[in-house]
mmCIF file of N, CA and C in Angstrom:
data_model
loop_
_atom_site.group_PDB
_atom_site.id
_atom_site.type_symbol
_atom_site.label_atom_id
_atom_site.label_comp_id
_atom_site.label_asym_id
_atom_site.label_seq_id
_atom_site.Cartn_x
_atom_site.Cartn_y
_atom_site.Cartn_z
ATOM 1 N N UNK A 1 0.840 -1.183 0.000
ATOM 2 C CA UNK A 1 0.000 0.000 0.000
ATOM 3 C C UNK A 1 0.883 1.244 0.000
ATOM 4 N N UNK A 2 0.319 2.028 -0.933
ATOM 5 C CA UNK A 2 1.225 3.372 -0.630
ATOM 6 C C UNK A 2 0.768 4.141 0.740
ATOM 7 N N UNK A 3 1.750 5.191 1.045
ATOM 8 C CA UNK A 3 1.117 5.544 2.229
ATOM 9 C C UNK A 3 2.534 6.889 1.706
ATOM 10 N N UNK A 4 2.499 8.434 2.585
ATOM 11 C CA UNK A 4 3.410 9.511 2.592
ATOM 12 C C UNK A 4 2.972 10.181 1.248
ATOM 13 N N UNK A 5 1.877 9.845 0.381
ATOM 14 C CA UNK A 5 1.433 10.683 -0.716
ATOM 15 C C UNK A 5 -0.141 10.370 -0.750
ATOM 16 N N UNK A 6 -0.634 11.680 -1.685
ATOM 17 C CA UNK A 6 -1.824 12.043 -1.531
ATOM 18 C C UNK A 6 -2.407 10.858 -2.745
ATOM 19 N N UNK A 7 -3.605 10.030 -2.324
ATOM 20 C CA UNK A 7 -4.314 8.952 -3.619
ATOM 21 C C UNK A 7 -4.915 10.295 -4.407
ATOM 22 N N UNK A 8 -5.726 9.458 -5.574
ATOM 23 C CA UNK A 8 -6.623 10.006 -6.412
ATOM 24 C C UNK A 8 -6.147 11.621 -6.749
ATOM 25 N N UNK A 9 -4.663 11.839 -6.570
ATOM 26 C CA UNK A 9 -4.730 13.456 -7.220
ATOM 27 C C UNK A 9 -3.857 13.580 -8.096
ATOM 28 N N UNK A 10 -3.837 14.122 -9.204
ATOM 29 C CA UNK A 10 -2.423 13.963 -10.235
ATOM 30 C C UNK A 10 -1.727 14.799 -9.405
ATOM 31 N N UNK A 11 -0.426 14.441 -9.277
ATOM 32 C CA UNK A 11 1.043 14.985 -9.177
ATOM 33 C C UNK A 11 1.882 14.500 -9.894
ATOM 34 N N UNK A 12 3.186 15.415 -9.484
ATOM 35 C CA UNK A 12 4.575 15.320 -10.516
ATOM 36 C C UNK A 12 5.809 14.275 -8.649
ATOM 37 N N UNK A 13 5.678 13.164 -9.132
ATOM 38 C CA UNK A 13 7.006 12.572 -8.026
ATOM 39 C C UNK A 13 7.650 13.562 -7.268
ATOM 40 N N UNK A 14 8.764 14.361 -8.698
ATOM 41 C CA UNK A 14 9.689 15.251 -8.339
ATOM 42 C C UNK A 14 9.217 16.317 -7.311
ATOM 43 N N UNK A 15 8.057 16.642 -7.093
ATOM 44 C CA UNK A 15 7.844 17.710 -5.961
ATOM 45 C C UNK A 15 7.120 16.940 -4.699
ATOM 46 N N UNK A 16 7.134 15.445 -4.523
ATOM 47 C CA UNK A 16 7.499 14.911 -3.381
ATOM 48 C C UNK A 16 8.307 14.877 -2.425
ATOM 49 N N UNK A 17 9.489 15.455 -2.698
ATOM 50 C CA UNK A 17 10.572 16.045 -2.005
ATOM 51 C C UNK A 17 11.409 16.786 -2.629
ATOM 52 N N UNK A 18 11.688 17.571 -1.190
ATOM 53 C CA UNK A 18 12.595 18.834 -1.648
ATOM 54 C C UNK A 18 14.005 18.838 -1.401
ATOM 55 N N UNK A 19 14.877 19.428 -1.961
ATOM 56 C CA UNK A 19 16.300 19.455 -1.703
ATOM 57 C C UNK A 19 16.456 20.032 -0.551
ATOM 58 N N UNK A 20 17.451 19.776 0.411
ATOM 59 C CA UNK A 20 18.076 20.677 1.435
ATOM 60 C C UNK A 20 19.682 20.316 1.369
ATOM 61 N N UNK A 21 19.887 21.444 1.727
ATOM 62 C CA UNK A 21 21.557 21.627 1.871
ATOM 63 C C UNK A 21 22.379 20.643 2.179
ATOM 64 N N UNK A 22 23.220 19.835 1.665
ATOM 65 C CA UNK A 22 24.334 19.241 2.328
ATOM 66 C C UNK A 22 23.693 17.799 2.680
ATOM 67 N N UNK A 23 22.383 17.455 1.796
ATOM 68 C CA UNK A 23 21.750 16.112 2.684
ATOM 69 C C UNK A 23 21.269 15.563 1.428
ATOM 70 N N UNK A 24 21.210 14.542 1.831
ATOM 71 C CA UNK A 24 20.043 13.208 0.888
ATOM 72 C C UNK A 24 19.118 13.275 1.094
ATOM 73 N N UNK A 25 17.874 13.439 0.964
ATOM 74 C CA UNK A 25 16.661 13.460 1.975
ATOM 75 C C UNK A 25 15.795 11.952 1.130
ATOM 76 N N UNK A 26 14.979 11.431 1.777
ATOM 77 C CA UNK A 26 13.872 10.339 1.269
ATOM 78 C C UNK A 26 12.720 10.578 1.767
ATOM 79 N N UNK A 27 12.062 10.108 0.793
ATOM 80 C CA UNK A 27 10.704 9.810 1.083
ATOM 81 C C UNK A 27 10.049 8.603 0.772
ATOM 82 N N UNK A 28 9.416 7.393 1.481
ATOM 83 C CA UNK A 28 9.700 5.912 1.100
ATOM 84 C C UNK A 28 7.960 6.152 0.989
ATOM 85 N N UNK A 29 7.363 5.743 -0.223
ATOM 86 C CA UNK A 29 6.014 5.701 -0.422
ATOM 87 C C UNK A 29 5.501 4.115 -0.569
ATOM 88 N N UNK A 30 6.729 3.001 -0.487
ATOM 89 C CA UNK A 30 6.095 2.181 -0.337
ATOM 90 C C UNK A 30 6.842 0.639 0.501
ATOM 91 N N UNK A 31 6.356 0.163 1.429
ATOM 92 C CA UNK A 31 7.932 -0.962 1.404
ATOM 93 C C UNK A 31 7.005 -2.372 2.374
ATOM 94 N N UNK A 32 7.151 -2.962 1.324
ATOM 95 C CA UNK A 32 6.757 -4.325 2.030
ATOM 96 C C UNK A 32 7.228 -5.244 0.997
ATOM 97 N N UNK A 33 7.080 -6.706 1.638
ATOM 98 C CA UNK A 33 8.291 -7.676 1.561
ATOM 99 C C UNK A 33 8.527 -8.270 -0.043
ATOM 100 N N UNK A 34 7.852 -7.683 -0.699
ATOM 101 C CA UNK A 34 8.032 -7.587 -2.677
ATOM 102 C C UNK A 34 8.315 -6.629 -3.172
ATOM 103 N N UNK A 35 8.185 -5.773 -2.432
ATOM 104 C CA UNK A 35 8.675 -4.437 -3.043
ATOM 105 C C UNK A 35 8.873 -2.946 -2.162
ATOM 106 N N UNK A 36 9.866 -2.149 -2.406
ATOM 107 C CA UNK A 36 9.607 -0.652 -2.250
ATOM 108 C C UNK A 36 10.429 0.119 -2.747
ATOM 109 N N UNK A 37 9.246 1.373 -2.703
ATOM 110 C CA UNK A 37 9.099 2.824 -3.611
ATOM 111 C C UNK A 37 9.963 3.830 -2.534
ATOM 112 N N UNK A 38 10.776 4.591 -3.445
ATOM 113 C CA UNK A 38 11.652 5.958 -1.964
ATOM 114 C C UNK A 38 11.754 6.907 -3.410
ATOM 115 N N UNK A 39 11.751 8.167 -2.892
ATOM 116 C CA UNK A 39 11.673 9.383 -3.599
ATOM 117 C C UNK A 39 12.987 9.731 -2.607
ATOM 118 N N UNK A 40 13.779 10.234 -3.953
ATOM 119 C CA UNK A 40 15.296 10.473 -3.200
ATOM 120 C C UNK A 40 15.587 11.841 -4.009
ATOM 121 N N UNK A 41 15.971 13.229 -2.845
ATOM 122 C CA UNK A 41 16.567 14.405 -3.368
ATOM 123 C C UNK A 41 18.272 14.654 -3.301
ATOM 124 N N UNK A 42 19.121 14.225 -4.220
ATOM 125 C CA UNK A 42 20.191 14.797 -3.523
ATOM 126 C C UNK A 42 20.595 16.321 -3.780
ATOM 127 N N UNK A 43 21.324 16.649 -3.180
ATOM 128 C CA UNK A 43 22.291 17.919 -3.058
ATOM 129 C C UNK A 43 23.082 17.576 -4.059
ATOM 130 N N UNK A 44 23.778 18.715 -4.651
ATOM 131 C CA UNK A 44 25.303 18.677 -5.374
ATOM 132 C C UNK A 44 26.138 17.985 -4.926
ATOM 133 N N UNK A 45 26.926 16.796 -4.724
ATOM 134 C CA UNK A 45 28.336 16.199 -3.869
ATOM 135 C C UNK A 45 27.614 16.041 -3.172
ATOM 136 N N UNK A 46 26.036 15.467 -3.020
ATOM 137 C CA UNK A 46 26.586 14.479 -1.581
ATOM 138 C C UNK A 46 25.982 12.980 -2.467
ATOM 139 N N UNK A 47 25.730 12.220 -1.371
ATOM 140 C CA UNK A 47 26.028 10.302 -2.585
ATOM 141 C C UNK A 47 25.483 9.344 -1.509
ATOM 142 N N UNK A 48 25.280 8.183 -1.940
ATOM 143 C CA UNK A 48 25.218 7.085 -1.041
ATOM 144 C C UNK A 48 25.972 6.121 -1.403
ATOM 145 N N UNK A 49 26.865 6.012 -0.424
ATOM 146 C CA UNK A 49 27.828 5.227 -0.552
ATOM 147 C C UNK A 49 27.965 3.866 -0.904
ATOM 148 N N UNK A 50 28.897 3.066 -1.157
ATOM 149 C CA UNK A 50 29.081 1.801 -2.155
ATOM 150 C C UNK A 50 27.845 0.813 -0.737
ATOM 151 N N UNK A 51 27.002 -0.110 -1.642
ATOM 152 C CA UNK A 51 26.055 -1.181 -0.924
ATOM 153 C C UNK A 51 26.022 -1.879 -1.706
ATOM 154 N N UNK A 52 24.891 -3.389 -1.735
ATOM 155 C CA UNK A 52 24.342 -3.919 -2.419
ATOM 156 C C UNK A 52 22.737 -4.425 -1.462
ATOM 157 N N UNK A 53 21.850 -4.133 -2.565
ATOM 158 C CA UNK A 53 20.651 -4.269 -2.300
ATOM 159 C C UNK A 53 20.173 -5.757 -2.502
ATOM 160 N N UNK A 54 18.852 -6.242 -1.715
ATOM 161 C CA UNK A 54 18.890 -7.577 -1.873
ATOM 162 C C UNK A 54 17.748 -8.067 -2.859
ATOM 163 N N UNK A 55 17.456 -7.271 -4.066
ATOM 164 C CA UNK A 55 16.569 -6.953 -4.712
ATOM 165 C C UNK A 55 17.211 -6.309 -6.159
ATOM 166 N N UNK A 56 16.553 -6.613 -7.356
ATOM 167 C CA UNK A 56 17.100 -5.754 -8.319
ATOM 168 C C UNK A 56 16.751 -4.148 -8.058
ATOM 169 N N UNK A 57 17.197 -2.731 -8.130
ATOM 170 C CA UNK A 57 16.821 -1.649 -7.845
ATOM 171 C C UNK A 57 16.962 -0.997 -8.830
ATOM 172 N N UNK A 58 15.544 -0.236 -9.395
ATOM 173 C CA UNK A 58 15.358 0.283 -10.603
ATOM 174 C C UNK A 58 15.536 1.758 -10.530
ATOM 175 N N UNK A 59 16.164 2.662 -10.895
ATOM 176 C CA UNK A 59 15.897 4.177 -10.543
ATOM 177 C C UNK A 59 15.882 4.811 -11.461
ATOM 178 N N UNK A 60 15.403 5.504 -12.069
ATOM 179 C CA UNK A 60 14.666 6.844 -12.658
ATOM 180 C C UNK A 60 14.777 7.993 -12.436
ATOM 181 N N UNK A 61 15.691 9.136 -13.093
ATOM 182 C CA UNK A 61 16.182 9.984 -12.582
ATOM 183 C C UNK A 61 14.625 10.802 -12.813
ATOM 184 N N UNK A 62 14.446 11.921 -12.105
ATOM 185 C CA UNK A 62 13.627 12.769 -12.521
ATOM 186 C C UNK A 62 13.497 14.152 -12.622
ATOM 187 N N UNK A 63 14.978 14.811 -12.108
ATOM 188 C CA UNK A 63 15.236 16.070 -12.446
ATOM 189 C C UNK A 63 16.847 16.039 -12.147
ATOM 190 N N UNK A 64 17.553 16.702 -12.673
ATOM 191 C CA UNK A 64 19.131 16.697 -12.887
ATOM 192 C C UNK A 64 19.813 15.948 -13.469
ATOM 193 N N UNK A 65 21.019 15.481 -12.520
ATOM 194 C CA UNK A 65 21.486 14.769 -12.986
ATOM 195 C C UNK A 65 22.680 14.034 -12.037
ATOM 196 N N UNK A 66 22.782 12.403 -11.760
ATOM 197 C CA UNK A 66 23.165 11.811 -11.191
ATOM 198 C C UNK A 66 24.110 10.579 -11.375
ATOM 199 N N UNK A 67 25.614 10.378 -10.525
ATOM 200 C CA UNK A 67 26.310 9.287 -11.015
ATOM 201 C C UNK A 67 25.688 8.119 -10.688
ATOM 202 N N UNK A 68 25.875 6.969 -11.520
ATOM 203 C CA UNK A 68 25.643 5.705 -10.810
ATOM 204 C C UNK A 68 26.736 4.601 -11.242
ATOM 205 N N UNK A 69 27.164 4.051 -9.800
ATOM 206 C CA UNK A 69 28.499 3.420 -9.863
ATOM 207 C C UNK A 69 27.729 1.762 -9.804
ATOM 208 N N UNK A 70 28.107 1.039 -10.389
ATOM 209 C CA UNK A 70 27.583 -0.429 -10.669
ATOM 210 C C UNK A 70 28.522 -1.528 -11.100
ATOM 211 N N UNK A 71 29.371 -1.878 -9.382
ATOM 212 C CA UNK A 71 30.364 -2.877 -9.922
ATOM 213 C C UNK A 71 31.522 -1.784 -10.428
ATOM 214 N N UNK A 72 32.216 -2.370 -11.699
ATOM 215 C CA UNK A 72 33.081 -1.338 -11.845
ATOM 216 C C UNK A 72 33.033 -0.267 -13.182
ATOM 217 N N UNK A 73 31.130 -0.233 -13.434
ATOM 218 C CA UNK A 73 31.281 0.619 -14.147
ATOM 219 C C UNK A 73 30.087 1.900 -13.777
ATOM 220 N N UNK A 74 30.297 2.861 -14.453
ATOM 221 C CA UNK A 74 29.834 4.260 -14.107
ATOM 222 C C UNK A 74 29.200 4.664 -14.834
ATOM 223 N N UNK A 75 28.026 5.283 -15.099
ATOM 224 C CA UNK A 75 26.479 5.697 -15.626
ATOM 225 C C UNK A 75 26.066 7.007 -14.956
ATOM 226 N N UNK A 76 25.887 7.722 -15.975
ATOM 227 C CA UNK A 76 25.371 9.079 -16.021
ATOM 228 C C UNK A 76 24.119 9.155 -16.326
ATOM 229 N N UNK A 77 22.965 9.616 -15.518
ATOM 230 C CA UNK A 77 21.801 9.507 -15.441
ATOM 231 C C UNK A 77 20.940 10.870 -15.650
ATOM 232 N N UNK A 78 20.882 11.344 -16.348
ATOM 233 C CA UNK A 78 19.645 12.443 -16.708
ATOM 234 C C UNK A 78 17.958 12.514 -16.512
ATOM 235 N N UNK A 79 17.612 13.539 -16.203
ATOM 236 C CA UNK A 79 15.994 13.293 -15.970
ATOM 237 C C UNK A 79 15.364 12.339 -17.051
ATOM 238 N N UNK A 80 14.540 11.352 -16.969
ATOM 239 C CA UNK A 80 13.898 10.572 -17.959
ATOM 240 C C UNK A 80 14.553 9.038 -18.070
ATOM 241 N N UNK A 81 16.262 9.288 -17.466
ATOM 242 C CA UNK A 81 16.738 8.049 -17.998
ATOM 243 C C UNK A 81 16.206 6.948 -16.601
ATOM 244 N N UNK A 82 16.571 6.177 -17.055
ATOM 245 C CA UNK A 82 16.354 4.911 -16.106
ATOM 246 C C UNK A 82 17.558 3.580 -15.895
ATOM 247 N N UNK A 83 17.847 2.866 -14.822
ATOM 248 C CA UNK A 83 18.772 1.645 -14.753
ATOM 249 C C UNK A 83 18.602 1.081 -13.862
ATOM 250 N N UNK A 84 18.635 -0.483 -13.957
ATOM 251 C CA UNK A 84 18.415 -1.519 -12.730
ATOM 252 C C UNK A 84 19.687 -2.099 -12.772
ATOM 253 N N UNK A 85 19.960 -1.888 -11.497
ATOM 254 C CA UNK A 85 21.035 -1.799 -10.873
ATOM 255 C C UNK A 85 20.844 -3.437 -10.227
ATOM 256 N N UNK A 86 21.463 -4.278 -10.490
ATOM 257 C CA UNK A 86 21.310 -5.851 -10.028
ATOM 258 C C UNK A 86 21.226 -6.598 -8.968
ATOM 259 N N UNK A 87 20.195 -7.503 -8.115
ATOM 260 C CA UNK A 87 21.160 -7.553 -6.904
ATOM 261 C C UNK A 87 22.232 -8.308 -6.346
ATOM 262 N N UNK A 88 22.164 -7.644 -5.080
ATOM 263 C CA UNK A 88 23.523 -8.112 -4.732
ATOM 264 C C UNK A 88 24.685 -7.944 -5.266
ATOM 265 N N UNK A 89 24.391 -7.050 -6.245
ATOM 266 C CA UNK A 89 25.849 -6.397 -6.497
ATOM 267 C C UNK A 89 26.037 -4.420 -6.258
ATOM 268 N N UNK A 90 27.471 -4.707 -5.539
ATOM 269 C CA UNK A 90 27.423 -3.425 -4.881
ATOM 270 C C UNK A 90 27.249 -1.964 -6.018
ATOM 271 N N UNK A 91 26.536 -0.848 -5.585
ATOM 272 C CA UNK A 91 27.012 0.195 -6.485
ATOM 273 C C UNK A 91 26.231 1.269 -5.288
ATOM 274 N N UNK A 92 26.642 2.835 -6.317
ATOM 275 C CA UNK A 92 26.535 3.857 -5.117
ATOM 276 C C UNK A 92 26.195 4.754 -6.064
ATOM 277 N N UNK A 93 25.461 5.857 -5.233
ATOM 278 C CA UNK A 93 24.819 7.187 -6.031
ATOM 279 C C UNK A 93 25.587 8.568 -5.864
ATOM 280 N N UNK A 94 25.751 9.409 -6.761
ATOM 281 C CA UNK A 94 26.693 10.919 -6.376
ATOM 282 C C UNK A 94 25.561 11.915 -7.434
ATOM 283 N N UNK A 95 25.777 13.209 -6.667
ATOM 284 C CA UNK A 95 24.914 13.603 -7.279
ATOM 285 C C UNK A 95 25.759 14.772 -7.728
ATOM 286 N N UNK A 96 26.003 14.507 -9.174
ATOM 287 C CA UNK A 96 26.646 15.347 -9.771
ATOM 288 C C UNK A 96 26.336 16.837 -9.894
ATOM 289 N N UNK A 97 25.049 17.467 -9.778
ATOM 290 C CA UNK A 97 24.629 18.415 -9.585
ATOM 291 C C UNK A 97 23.136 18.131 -8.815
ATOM 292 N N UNK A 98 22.749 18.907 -8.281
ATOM 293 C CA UNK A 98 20.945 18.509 -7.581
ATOM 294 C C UNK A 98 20.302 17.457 -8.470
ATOM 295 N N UNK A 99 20.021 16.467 -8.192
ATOM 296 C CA UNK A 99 19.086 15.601 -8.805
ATOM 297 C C UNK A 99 17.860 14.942 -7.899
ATOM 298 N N UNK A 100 16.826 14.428 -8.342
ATOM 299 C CA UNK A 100 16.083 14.001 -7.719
ATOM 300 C C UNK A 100 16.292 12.148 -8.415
ATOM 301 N N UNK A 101 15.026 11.564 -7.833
ATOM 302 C CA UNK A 101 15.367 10.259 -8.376
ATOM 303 C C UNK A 101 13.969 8.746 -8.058
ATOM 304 N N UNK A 102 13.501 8.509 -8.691
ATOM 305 C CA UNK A 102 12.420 7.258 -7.642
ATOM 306 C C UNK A 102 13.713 5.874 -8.016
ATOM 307 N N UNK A 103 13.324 5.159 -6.523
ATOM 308 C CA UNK A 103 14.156 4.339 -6.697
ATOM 309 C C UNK A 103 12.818 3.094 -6.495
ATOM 310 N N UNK A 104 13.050 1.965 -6.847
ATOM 311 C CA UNK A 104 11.857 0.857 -7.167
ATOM 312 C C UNK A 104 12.854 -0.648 -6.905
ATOM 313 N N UNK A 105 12.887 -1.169 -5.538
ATOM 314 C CA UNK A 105 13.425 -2.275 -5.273
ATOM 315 C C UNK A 105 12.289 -3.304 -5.353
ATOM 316 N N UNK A 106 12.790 -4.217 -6.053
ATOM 317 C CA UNK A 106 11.501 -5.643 -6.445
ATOM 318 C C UNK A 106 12.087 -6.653 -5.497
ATOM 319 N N UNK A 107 12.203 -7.484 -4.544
ATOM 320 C CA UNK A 107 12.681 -8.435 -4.066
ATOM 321 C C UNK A 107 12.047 -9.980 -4.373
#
């Protein structure tokens, strides 16, 4: 079930959350044991550091623009683009300038 957003109203993701200074911020609209939804703002330089998820993780940039490190290769992500990132294999996010992002883990 979704839950942290409004049903039945059109919106735009990207103004689900807002940027703040010097932080990552989330917003998780959905998470139970098949799946979950997080609305992610970064800042300029800041990132989430090297992991691996236990789920393939799909993300979708939706405004800027963002690194994505996958194993040992590197992907540049623009509003519109999209990549599933595999699991269990490690990779990490930098946010090359403000970007926003939905991230979509399937387990």
């Amino acid at each position: 079930m979704y839950k942290n957003i409004e049903k039945k109203v059109k919106l735009a993701l990207k103004d689900q959350v807002e940027y703040q200074k010097g932080q990552v911020v989330s917003k998780t609209l959905v998470q139970n044991d098949c799946v979950s939804m997080t609305i992610f703002s970064f800042d300029k330089g800041e990132e989430i550091s090297t992991h691996a998820a236990g789920g393939d993780a799909m993300v979708t940039v939706l405004e800027g623009k963002g690194r994505f490190t996958v194993a040992d290769e590197v992907f540049y992500l623009e509003a519109g683009d999209t990549l599933i990132m595999p699991k269990d294999i490690p990779h990490a996010v930098y946010g090359e300038e403000q970007f926003k992002m939905q991230l979509v883990v399937s387990y």
